[in-house]
Short mmCIF file of C-alpha atoms in Angstrom, two decimals:
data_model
loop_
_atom_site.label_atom_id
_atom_site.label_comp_id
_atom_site.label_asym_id
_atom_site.label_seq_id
_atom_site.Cartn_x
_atom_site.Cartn_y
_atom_site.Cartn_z
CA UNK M 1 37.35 124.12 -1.65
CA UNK M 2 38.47 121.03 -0.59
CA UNK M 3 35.66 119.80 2.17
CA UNK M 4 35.24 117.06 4.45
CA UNK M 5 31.73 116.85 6.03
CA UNK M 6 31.64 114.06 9.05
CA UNK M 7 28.62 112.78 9.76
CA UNK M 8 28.81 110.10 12.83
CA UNK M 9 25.41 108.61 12.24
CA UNK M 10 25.10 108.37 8.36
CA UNK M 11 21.85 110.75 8.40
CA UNK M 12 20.45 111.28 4.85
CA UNK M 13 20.56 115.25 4.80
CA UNK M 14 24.15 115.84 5.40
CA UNK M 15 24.74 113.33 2.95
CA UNK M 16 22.61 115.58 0.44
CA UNK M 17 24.69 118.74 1.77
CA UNK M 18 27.58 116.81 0.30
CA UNK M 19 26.10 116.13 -2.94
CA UNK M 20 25.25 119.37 -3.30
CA UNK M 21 28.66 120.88 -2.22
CA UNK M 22 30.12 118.38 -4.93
CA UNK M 23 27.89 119.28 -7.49
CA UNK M 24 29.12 122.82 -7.30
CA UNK M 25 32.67 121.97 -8.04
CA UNK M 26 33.94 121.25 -4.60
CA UNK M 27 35.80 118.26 -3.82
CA UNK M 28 34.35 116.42 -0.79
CA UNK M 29 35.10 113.22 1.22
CA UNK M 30 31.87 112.34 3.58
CA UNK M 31 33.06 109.87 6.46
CA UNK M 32 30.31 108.48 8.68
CA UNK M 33 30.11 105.56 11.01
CA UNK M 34 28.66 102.01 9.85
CA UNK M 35 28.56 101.00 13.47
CA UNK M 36 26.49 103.71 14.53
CA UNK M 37 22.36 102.34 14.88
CA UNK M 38 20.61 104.72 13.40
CA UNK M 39 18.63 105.77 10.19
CA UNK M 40 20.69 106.21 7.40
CA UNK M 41 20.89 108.23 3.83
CA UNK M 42 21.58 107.31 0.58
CA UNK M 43 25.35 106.75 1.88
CA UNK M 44 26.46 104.29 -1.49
CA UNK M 45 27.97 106.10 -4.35
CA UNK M 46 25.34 106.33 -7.50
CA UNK M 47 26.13 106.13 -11.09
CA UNK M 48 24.88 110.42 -11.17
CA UNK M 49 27.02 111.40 -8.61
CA UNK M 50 29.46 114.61 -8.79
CA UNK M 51 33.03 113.11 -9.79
CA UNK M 52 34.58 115.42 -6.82
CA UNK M 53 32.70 113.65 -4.03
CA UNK M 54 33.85 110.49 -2.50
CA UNK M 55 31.84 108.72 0.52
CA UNK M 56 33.42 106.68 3.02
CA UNK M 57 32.67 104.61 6.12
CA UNK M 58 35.30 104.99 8.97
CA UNK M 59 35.39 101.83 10.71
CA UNK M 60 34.64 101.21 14.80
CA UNK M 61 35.62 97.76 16.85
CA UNK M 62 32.13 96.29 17.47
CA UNK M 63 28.62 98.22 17.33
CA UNK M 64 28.61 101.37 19.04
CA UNK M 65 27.53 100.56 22.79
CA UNK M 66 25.89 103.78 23.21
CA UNK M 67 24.91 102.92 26.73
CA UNK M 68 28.30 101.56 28.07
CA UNK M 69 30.39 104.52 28.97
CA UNK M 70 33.61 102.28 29.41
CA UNK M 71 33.30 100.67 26.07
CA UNK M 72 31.83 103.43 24.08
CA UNK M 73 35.25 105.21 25.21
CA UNK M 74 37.33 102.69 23.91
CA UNK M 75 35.28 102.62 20.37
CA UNK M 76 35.23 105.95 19.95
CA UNK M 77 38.88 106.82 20.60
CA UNK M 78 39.78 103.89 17.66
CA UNK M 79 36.81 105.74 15.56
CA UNK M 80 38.40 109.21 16.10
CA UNK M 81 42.02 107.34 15.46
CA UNK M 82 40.88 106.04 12.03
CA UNK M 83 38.59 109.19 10.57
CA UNK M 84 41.38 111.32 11.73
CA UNK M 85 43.68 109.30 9.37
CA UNK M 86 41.19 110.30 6.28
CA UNK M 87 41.24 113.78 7.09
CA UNK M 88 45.09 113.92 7.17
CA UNK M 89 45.03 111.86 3.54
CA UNK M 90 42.37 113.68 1.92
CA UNK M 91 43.89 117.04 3.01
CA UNK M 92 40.65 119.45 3.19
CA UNK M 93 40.66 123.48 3.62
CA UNK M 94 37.98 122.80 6.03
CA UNK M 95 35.97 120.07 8.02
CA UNK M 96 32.21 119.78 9.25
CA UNK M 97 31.76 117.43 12.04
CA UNK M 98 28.82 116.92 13.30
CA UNK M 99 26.42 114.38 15.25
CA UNK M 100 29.50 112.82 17.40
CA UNK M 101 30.09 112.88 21.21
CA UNK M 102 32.30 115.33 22.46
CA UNK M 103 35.47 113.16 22.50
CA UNK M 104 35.06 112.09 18.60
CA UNK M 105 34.57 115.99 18.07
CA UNK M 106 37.50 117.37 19.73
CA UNK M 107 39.95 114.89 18.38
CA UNK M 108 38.67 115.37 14.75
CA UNK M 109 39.31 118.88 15.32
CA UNK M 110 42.62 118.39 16.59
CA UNK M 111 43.53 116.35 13.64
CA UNK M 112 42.01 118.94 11.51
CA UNK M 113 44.20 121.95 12.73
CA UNK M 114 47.35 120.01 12.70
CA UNK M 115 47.31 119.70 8.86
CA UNK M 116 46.23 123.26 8.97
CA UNK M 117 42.34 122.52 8.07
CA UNK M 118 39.71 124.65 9.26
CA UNK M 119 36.92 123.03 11.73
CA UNK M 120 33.47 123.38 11.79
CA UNK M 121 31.49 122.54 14.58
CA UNK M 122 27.69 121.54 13.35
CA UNK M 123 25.84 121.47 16.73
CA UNK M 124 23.04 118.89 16.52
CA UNK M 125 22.90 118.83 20.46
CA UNK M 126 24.30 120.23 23.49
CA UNK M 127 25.94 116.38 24.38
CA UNK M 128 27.08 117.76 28.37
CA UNK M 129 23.91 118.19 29.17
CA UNK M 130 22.59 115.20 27.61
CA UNK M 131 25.10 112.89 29.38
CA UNK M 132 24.68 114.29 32.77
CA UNK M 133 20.94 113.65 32.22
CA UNK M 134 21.20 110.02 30.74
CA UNK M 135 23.36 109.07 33.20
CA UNK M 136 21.60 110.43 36.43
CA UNK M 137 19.17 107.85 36.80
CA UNK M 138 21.47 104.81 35.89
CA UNK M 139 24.65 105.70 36.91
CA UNK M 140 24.12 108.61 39.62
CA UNK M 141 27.73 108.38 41.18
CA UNK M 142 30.00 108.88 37.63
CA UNK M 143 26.84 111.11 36.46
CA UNK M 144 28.86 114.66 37.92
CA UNK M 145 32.21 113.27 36.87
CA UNK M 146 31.60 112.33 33.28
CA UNK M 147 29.27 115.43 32.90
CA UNK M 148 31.67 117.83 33.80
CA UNK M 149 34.52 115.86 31.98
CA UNK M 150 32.38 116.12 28.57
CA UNK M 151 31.49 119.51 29.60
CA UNK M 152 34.99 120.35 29.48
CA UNK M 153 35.97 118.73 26.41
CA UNK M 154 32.77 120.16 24.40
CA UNK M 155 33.35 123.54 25.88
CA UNK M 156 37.34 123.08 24.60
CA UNK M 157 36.00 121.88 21.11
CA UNK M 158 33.24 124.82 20.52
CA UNK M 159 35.86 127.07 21.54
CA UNK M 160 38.72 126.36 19.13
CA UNK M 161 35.92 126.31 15.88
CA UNK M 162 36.96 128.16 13.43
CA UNK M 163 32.96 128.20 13.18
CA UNK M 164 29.79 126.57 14.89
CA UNK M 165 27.00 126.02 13.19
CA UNK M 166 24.45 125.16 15.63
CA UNK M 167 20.64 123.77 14.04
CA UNK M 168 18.38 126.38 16.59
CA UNK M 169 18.73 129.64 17.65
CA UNK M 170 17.93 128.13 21.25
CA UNK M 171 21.66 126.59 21.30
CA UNK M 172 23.01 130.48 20.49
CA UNK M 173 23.61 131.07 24.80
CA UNK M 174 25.43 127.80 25.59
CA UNK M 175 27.57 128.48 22.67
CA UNK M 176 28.38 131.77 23.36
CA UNK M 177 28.64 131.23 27.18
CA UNK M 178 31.22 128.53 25.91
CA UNK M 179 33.93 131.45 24.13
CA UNK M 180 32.67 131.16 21.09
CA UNK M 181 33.14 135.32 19.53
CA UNK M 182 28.95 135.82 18.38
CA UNK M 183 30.57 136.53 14.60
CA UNK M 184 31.25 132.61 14.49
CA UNK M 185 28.18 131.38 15.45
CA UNK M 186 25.65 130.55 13.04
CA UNK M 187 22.30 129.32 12.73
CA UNK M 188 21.44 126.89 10.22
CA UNK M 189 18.42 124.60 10.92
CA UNK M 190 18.70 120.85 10.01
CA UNK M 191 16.19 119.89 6.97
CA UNK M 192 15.13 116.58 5.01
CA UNK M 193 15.93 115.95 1.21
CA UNK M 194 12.43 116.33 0.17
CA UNK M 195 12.89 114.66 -3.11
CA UNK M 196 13.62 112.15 -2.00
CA UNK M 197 11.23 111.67 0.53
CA UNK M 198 7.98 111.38 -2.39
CA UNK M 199 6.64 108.63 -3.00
CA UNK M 200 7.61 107.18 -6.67
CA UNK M 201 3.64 106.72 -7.28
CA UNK M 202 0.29 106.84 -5.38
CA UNK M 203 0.14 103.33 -4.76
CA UNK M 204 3.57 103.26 -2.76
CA UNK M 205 1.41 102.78 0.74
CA UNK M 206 -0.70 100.64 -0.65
CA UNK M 207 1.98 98.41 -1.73
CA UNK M 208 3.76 98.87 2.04
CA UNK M 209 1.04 98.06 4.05
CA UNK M 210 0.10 94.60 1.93
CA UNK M 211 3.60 93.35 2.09
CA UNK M 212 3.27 93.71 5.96
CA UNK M 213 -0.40 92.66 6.05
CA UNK M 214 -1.57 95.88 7.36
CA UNK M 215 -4.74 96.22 4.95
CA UNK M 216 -6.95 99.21 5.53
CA UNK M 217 -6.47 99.37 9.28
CA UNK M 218 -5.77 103.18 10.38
CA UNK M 219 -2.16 102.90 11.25
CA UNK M 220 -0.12 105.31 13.67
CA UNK M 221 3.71 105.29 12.60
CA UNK M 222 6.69 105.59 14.48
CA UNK M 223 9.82 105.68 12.63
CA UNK M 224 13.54 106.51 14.03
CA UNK M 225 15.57 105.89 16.81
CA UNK M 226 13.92 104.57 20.47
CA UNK M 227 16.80 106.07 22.53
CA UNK M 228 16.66 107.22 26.16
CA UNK M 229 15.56 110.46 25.01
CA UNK M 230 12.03 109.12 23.84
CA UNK M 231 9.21 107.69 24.85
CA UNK M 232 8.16 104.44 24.37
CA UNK M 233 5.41 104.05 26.69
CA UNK M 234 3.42 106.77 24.76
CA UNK M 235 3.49 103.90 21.41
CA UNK M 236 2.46 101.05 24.18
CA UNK M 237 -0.45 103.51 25.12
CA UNK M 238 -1.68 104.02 21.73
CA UNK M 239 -1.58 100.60 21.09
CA UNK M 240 -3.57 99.43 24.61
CA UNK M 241 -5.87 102.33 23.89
CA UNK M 242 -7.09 100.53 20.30
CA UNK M 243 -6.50 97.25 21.25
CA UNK M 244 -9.82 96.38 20.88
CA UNK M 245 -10.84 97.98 17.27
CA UNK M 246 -9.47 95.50 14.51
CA UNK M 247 -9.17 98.82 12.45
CA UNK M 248 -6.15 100.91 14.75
CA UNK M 249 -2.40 99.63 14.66
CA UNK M 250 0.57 101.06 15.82
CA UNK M 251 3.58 100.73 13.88
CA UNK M 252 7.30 101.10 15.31
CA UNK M 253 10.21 101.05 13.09
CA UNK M 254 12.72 101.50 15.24
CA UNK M 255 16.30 99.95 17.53
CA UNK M 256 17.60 101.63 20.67
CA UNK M 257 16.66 100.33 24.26
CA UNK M 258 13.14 101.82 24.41
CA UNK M 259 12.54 99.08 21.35
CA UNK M 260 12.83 96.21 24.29
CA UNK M 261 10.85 98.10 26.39
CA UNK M 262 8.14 98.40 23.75
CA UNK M 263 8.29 94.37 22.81
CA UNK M 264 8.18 93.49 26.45
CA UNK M 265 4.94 95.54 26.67
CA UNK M 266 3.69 93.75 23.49
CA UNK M 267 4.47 90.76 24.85
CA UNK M 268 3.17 90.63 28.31
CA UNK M 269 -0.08 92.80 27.39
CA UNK M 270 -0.93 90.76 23.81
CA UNK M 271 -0.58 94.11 22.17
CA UNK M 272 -1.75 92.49 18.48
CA UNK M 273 -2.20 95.78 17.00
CA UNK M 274 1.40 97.04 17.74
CA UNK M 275 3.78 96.03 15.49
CA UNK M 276 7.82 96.73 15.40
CA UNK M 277 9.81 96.64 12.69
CA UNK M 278 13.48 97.01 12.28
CA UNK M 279 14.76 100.33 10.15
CA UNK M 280 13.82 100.49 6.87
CA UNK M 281 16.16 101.64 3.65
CA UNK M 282 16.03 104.87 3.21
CA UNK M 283 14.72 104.15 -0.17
CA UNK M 284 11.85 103.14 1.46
CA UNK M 285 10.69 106.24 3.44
CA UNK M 286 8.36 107.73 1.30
CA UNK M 287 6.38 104.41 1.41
CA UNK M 288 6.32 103.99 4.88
CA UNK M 289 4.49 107.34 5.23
CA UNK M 290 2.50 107.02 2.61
CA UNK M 291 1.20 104.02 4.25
CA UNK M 292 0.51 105.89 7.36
CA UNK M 293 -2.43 107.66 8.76
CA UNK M 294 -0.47 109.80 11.27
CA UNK M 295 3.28 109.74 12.28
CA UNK M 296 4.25 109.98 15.61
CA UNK M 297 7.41 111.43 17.71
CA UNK M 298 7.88 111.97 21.17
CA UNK M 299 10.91 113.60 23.26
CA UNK M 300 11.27 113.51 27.13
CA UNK M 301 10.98 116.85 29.07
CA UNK M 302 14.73 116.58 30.17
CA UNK M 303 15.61 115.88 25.85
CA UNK M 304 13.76 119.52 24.99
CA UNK M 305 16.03 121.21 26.39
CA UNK M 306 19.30 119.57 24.13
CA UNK M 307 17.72 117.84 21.54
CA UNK M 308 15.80 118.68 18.08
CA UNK M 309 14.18 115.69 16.70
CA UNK M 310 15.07 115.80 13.13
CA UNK M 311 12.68 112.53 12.37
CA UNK M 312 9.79 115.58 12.30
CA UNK M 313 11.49 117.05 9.48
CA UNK M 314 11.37 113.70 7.30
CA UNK M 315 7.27 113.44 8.79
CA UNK M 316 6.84 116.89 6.93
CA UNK M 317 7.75 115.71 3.67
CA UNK M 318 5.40 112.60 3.83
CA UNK M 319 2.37 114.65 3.47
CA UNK M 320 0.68 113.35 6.81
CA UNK M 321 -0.07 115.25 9.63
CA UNK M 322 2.26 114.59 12.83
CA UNK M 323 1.10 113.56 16.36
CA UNK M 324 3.81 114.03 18.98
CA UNK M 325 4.77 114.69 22.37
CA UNK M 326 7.15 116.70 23.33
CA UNK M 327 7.82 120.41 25.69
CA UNK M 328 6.23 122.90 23.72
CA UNK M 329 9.12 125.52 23.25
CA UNK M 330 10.96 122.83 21.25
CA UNK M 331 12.21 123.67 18.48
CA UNK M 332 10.65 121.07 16.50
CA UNK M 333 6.98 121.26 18.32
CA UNK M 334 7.03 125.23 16.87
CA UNK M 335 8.17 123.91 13.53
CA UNK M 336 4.79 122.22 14.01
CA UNK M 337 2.77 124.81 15.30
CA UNK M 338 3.73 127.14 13.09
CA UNK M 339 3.03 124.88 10.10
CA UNK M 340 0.06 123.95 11.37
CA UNK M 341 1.20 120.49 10.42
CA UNK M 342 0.49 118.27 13.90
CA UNK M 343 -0.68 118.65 16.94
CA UNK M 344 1.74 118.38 19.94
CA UNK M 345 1.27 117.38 23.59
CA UNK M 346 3.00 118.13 26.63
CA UNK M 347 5.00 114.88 27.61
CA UNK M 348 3.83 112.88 29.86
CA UNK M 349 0.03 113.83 29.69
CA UNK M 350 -1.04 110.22 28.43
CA UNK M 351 -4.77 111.52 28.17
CA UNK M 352 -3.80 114.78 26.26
CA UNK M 353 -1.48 112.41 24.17
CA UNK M 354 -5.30 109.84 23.61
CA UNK M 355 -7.66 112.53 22.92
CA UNK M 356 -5.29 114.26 20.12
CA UNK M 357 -4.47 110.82 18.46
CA UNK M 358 -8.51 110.38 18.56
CA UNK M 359 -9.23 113.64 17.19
CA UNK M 360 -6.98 112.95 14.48
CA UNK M 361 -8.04 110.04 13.90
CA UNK M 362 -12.07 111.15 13.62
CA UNK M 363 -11.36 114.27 11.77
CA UNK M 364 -9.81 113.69 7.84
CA UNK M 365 -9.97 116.48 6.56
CA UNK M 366 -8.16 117.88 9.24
CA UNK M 367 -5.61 115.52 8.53
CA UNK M 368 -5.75 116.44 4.89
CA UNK M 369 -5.05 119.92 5.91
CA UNK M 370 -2.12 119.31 8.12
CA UNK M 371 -0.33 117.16 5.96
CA UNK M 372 -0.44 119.06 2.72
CA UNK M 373 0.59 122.24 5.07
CA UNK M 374 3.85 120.22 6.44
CA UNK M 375 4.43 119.26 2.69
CA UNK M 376 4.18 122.14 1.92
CA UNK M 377 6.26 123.84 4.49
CA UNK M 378 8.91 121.23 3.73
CA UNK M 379 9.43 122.39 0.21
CA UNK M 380 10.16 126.12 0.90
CA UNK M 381 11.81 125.50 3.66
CA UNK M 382 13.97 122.55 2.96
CA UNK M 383 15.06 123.90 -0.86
CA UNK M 384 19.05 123.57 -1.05
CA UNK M 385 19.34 126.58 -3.51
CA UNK M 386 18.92 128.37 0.13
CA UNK M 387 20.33 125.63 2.28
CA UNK M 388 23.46 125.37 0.72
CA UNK M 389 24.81 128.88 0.08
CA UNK M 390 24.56 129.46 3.61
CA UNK M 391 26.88 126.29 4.66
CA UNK M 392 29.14 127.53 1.81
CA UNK M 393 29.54 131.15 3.03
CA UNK M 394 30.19 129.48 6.65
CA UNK M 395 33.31 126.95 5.36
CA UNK M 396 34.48 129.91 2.93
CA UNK M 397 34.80 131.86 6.00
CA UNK M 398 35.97 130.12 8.13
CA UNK M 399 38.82 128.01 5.64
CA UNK M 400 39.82 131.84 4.70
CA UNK M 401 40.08 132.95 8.19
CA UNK M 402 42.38 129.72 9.11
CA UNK M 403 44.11 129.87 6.02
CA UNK M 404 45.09 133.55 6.87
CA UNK M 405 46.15 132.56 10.53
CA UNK M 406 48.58 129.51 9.61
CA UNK M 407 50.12 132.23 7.55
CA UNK M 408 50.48 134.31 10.30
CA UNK M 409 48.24 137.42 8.44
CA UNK M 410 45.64 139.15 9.59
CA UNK M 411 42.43 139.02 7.22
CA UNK M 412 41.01 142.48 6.40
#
């Protein structure tokens, strides 16, 4: 097949889908967004890559402003514009687009059924319901227009797949209560490239933690996005709650608006111990949490209902146990549970959220334990030789079942 797999924010394990698409004698383009903040893959081309896959930032006028409906509209319709124009060169049977508003994933499908491509739709989150809830406490008049505007246009767009690949079985009833036919709806749940994500020796921490003059302290790590949807105020806790033992620091790699928030706290409270960093290479993953003691996520009450933190899948290949806080019936927090790889918190319960960072903290064999069972769970879970068949059975599928439309046959 001929595939195109768009991923909006560059994230490193659609990226790997695409190697390993290419590596099987498909020919893929991967398109992604430069302007999008946000932790990326290993998005360069390498010397051992597959000759039939080709990698490609689409261009957007300025950053993304991710917060400034007016302008974001403006970017995104040129973005759309431009990775439309790829699609229409490179010519695929089929197209994966995923991690993208609404807007950017109805036009890409447009594009992709006028030149007779098939489109996949790789839910990552239900975006209607996580506009309508960003924008209810900052914006509470355009909050019901723009929500039922992108409720419309998502609704159109999951509608007119030829497929939807959505990354939790909790997404199945939206879908489906959206017209998508339950034969087209898949579930596929996101992953991390493991391999990647080991350290290249046992003194990779070590090494991290000097060059940032962290020593021997026991170090909580936070490392992703600080959007709307998370927390910050549970990282400022952490750090106020050690802020007198020279041995505790917080670390926060991290951009997004809750990063202010966090060096405004720092600032005002002489928060020593909490450090924030900007995101790190890729490259540099395994290092970072092999230099931590614990690695922490959080997700608002509002977020568990849309959102699957995929950051917790890269914390299960780092070997460490995970610390977060986040409604229960997540899909992530029972990745957790049932790994037995963290322990997780209702949001908002700051002195839940203290006493499980302290028990960690107290207890290392415990977080021994935990991290070798999230490394472990990482590898059998997270293996592409079952990852990958699945995504090609999916775009065979659904590229056969367009293919057979344009025609104007009927498949058998």
């Amino acid at each position: 097949m001929r595939v195109c797999v768009h991923d909006h924010c560059g994230h490193p394990f659609p990226v790997q889908l695409s190697r390993w698409l290419a590596a099987r004698g498909h020919a893929v383009l991967h398109l992604y967004a430069p302007a999008v903040e946000a932790p990326r893959g290993r998005l360069a081309q390498r010397p051992g890559d597959p000759a039939g896959l080709k990698i490609e930032a689409v261009p957007m006028p300025g950053n993304l402003a991710k917060y400034r409906p007016a302008r974001r509209y403006v970017q995104e319709r040129a973005y759309a514009r431009r990775a439309g124009q790829r699609i229409a060169a490179f010519a695929p049977d089929v197209v994966l687009s995923g991690n993208c508003s609404a807007l950017v994933q109805r036009r890409l499908q447009l594009a992709a059924h006028r030149h007779g491509a098939a489109f996949v739709y790789w839910l990552q989150d239900i975006y209607a319901l996580a506009v309508k809830r960003s924008l209810a406490g900052r914006m509470p008049r355009l909050a019901p227009v723009a929500g039922r505007l992108v409720d419309r246009m998502e609704t159109a767009a999951l509608a007119d797949s030829d497929a939807v690949v959505a990354i939790t079985e909790d997404f199945l009833p939206a879908v489906i209560g959206r017209g998508v036919h339950p034969d087209r709806a898949h579930v596929i749940p996101n992953w991390a490239p493991v391999a990647e994500l080991t350290p290249d020796s046992r003194d990779a921490g070590a090494r991290w933690r000097m060059r940032h003059g962290l020593g021997r302290r026991f170090l909580f790590v936070y490392a992703g996005t600080l959007g709307l949807k998370h927390e910050p105020h549970d990282l400022a806790a952490l750090a106020r709650a050690h802020r007198d033992d020279p041995n505790v620091g917080v670390v926060v790699i991290g951009q997004g608006p809750g990063r202010a928030a966090l060096e405004r706290a720092k600032a005002a409270e002489h928060l020593t111990n909490l450090m924030v960093l900007d995101f790190v290479p890729f490259a540099e993953m395994a290092a970072v949490m092999a230099a931590a003691d614990v690695l922490v996520a959080m997700l608002t009450p509002e977020a568990g209902s849309f959102s699957v933190p995929s950051k917790v899948l890269t914390y299960l290949c780092g070997g460490r146990p995970v610390l977060a806080a986040m409604p229960p019936g997540n899909a992530a927090a029972r990745t957790l549970h049932a790994a037995d790889a963290g322990l997780v918190v209702e949001p908002g319960d700051e002195a839940a959220w203290l006493a499980a960072a302290d028990a960690l903290r107290r207890d290392p064999e415990r977080r021994a334990r935990m991290g070798a069972a999230g490394r472990a769970h990482a590898e059998r879970a997270f293996a592409m030789k079952r990852i990958g068949p699945q995504f090609v059975e999916v775009l065979e599928t659904a590229a056969g079942a367009r293919a057979d439309r344009h025609a104007g046959t009927t498949p058998a």
